[in-house]
CSV table of C-alpha atoms in Angstrom, one decimal:
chain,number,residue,atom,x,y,z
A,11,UNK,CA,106.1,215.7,-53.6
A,12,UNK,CA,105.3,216.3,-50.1
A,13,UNK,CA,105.3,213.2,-49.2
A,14,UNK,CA,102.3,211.0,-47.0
A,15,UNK,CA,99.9,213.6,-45.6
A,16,UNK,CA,97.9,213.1,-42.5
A,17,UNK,CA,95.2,214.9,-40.9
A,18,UNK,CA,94.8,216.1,-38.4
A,19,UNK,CA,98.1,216.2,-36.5
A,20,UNK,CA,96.5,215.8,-33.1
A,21,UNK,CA,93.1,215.2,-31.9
A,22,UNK,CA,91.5,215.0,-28.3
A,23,UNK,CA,87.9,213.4,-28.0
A,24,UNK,CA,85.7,211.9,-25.4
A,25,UNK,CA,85.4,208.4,-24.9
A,26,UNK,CA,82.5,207.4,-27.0
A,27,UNK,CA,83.2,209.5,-29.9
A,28,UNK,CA,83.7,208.9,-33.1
A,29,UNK,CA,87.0,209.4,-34.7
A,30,UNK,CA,87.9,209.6,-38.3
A,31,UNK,CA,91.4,209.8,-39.1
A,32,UNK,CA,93.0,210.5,-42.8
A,33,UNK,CA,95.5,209.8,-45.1
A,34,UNK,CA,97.0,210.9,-48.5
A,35,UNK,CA,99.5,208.8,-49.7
A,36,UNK,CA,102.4,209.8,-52.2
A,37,UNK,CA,100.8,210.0,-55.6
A,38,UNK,CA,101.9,206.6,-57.4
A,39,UNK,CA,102.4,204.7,-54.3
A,40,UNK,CA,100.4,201.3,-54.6
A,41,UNK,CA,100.8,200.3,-50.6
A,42,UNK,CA,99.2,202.1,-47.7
A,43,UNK,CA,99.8,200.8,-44.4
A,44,UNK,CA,97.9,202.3,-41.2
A,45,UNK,CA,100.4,202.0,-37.6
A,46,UNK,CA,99.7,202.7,-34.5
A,47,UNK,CA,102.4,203.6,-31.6
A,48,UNK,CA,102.2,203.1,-28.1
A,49,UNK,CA,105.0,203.3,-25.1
A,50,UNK,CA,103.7,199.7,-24.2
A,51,UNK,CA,104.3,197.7,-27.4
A,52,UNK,CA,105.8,200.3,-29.9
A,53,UNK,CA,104.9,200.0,-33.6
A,54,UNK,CA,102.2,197.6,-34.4
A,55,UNK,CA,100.1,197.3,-38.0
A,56,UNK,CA,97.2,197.8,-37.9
A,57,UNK,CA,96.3,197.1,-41.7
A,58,UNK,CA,97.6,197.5,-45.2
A,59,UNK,CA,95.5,198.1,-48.5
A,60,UNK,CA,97.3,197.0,-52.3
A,61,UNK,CA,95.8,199.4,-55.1
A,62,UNK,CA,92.9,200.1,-52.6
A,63,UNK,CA,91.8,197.0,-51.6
A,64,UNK,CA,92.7,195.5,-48.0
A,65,UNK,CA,94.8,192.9,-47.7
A,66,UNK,CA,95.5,191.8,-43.9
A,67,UNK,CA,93.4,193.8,-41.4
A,68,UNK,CA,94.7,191.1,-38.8
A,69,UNK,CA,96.4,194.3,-37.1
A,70,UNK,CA,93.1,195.6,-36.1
A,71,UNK,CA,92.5,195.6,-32.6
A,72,UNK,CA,88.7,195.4,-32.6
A,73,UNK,CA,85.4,196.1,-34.6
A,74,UNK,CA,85.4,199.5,-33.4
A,75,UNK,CA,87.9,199.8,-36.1
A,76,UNK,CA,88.2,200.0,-39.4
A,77,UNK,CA,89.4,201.2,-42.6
A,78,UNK,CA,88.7,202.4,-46.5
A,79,UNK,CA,90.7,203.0,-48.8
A,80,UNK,CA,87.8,204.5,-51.7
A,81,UNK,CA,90.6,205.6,-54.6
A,82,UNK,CA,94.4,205.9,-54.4
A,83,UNK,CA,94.9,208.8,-52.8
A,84,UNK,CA,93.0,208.8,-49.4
A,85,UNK,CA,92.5,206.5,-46.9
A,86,UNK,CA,90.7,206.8,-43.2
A,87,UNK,CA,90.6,205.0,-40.2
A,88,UNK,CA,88.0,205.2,-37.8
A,89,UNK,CA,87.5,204.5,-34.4
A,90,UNK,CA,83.6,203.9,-33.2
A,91,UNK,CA,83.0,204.4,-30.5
A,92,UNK,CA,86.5,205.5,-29.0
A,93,UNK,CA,87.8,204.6,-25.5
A,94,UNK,CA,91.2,205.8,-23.7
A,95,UNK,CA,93.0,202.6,-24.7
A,96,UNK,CA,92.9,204.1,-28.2
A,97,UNK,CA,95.3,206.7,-27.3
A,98,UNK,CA,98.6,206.5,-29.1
A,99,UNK,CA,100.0,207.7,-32.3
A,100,UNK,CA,98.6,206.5,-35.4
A,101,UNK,CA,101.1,206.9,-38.6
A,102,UNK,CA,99.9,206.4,-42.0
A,103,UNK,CA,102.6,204.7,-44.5
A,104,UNK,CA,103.0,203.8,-48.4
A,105,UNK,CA,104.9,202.4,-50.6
A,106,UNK,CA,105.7,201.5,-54.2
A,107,UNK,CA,105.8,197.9,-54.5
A,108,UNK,CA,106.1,194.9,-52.6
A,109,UNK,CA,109.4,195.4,-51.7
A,110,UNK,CA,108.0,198.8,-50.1
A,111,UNK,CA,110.6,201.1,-52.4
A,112,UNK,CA,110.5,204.4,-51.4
A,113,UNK,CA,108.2,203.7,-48.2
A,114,UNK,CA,107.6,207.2,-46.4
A,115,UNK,CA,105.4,207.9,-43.5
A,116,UNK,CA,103.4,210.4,-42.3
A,117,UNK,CA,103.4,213.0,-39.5
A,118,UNK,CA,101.4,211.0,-37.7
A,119,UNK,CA,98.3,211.6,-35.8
A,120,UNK,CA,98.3,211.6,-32.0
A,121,UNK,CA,95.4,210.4,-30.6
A,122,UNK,CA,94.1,211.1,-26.3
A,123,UNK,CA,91.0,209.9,-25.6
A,124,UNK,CA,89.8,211.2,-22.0
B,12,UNK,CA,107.6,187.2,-27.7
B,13,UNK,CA,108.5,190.2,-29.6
B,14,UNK,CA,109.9,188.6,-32.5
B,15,UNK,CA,112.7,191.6,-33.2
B,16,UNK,CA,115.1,192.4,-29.9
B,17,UNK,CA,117.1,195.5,-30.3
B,18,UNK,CA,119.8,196.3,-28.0
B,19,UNK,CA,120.9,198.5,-26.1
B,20,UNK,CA,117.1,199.7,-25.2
B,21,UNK,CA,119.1,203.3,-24.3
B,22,UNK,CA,122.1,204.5,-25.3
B,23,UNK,CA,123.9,207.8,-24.4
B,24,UNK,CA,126.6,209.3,-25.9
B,25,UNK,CA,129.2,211.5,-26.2
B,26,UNK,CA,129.6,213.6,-29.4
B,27,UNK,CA,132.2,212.0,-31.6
B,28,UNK,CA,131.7,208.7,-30.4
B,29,UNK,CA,131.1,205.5,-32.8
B,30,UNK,CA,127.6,204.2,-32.2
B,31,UNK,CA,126.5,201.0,-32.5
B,32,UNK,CA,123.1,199.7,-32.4
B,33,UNK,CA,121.9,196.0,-32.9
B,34,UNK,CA,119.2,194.1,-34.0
B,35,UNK,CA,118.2,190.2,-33.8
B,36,UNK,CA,115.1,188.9,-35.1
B,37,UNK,CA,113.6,184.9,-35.3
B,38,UNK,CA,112.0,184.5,-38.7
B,39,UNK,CA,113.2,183.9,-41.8
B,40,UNK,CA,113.0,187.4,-43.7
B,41,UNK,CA,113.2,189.1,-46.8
B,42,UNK,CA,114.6,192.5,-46.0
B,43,UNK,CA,115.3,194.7,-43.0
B,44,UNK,CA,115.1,197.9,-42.2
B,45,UNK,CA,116.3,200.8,-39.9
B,46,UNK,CA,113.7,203.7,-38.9
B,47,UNK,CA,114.7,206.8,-37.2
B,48,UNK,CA,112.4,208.5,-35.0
B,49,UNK,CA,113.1,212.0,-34.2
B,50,UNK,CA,111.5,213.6,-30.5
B,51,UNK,CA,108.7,215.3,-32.5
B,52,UNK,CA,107.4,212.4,-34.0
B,53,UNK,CA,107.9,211.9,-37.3
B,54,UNK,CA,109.5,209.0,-38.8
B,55,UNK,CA,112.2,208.4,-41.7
B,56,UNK,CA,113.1,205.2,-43.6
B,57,UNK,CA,117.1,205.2,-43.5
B,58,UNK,CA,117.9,201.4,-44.9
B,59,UNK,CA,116.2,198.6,-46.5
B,60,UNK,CA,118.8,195.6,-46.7
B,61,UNK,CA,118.7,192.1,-47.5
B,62,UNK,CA,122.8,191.1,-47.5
B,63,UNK,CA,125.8,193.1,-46.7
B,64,UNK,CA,126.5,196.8,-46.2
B,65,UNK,CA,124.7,199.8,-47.0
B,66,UNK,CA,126.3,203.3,-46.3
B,67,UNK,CA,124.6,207.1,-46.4
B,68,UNK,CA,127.0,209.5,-45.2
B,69,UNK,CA,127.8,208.6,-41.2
B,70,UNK,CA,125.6,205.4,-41.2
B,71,UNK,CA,126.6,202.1,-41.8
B,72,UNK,CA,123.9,198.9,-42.1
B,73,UNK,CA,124.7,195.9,-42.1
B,74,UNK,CA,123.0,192.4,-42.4
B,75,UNK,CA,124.3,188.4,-41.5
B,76,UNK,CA,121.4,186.7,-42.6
B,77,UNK,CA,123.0,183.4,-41.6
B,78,UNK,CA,123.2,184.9,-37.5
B,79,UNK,CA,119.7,186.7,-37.8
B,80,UNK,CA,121.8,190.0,-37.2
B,81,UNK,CA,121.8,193.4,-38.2
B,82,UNK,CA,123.7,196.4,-37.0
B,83,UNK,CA,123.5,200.4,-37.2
B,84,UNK,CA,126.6,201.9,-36.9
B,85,UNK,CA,126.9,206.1,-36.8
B,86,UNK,CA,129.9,207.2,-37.3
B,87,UNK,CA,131.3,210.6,-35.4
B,88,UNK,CA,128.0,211.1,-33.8
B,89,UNK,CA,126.5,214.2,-33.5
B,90,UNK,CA,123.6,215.7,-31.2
B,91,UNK,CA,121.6,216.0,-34.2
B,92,UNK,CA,121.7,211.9,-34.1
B,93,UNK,CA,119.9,211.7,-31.4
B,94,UNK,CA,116.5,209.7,-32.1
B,95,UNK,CA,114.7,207.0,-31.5
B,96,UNK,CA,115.7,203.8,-34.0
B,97,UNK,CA,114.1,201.1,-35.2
B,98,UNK,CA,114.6,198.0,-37.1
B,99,UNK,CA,111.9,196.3,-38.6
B,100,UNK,CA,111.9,193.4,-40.7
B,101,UNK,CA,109.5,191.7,-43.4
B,102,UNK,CA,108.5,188.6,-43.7
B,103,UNK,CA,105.6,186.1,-44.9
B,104,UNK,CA,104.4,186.4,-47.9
B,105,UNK,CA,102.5,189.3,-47.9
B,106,UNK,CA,105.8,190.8,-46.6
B,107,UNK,CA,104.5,192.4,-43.2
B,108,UNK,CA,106.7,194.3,-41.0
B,109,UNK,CA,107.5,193.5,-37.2
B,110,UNK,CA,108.9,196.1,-36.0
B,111,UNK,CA,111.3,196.3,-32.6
B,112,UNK,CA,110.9,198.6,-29.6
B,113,UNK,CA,113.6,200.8,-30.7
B,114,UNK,CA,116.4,202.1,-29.1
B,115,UNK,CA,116.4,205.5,-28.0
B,116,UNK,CA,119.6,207.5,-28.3
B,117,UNK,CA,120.9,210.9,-26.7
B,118,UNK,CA,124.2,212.3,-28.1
B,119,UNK,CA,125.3,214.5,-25.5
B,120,UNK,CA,127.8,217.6,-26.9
């Protein structure tokens, strides 16, 4: 398997721009989980999808955000219209289960907005 | 309030030396777990524990759910250690994780 795929691995836009970021998940994995990274406050979720359908988007920061999940093997987030305080390091996650067996992350995508 | 402290916030080492690494949370959870964070990004899953002990080769977990506790322990570190790590715990019922700031460690030869 190889594992949670995310594209692209870095990406540099103007503020303003849309941004689509993407996920595969490991095939058979039921949980997908969407993370974003700063210096400032580390780790946060941003939201998490169960057999494609979202479950707590609490994480999301604002409506410029947001998330699909159209079948169980890709996922996007997308950031419209982007500013600078979007830049950080958004990982992509899933799991099997509830108890998140076997949860794997992706590469990541690192994110500047200028 | 960040809801998960890990301490120390840096560590440095010398190779060979045992390595501890501690994490305190204030919920009630279900599970735990450590994350390792290498300098180019990516990030591995090395324990999910709810009680006791779990070991994979030079790393030790452990869990006192009583004391909201959990440590990593490495064992003969190596440079190759050297990482950013991360506890993160679940809780709720939908089982979200909080994650801590980490603790970045340098494992000097």
């Amino acid at each position: 398997d190889a594992g949670v795929i995310q594209s692209p691995r870095h990406e540099v836009t103007e503020m303003g721009q849309e941004v689509t970021l993407r996920c595969k998940p490991i095939s058979g994995h039921d949980y997908l989980f969407w993370y974003r990274q700063t210096m400032m406050r580390g780790l946060e979720l941003l939201i998490y999808f169960n057999n494609n359908v979202p479950i707590d988007d609490s994480g999301m920061p604002e409506d410029r955000f947001s998330a699909k999940m159209p079948n169980a093997s890709f996922s996007t987030l997308k950031i419209q219209p982007s500013e600078p305080r979007d830049s950080a390091v958004y990982f992509c996650a899933s799991s099997l289960g509830r108890y998140y067996y076997g949860y794997t992350f992706g590469s990541g995508t690192r994110l500047t907005v200028v | 309030k960040n809801e998960v402290e890990q301490s120390p916030q840096n560590l440095t080492a010398q190779e060979g030396e045992f390595i501890t690494i501690n994490c305190s949370y204030s919920v009630g959870i279900s599970a735990l777990h450590w994350l390792q964070q290498h300098p180019g990004g990516g990030i591995v899953s090395l324990f999910m524990l709810s009680s006791g002990k779990k070991k994979h080769g030079r790393l030790i977990a452990t869990i006192n759910i009583q004391e909201k506790h959990s440590s990593l322990h490495i064992t003969a570190s190596h440079p190759r250690d050297s990482a950013v790590y991360i506890c993160a715990v679940r809780w709720g019922s939908q089982g979200n994780l909080i994650f801590g700031k980490g603790t970045k460690l340098s494992v000097k030869p």
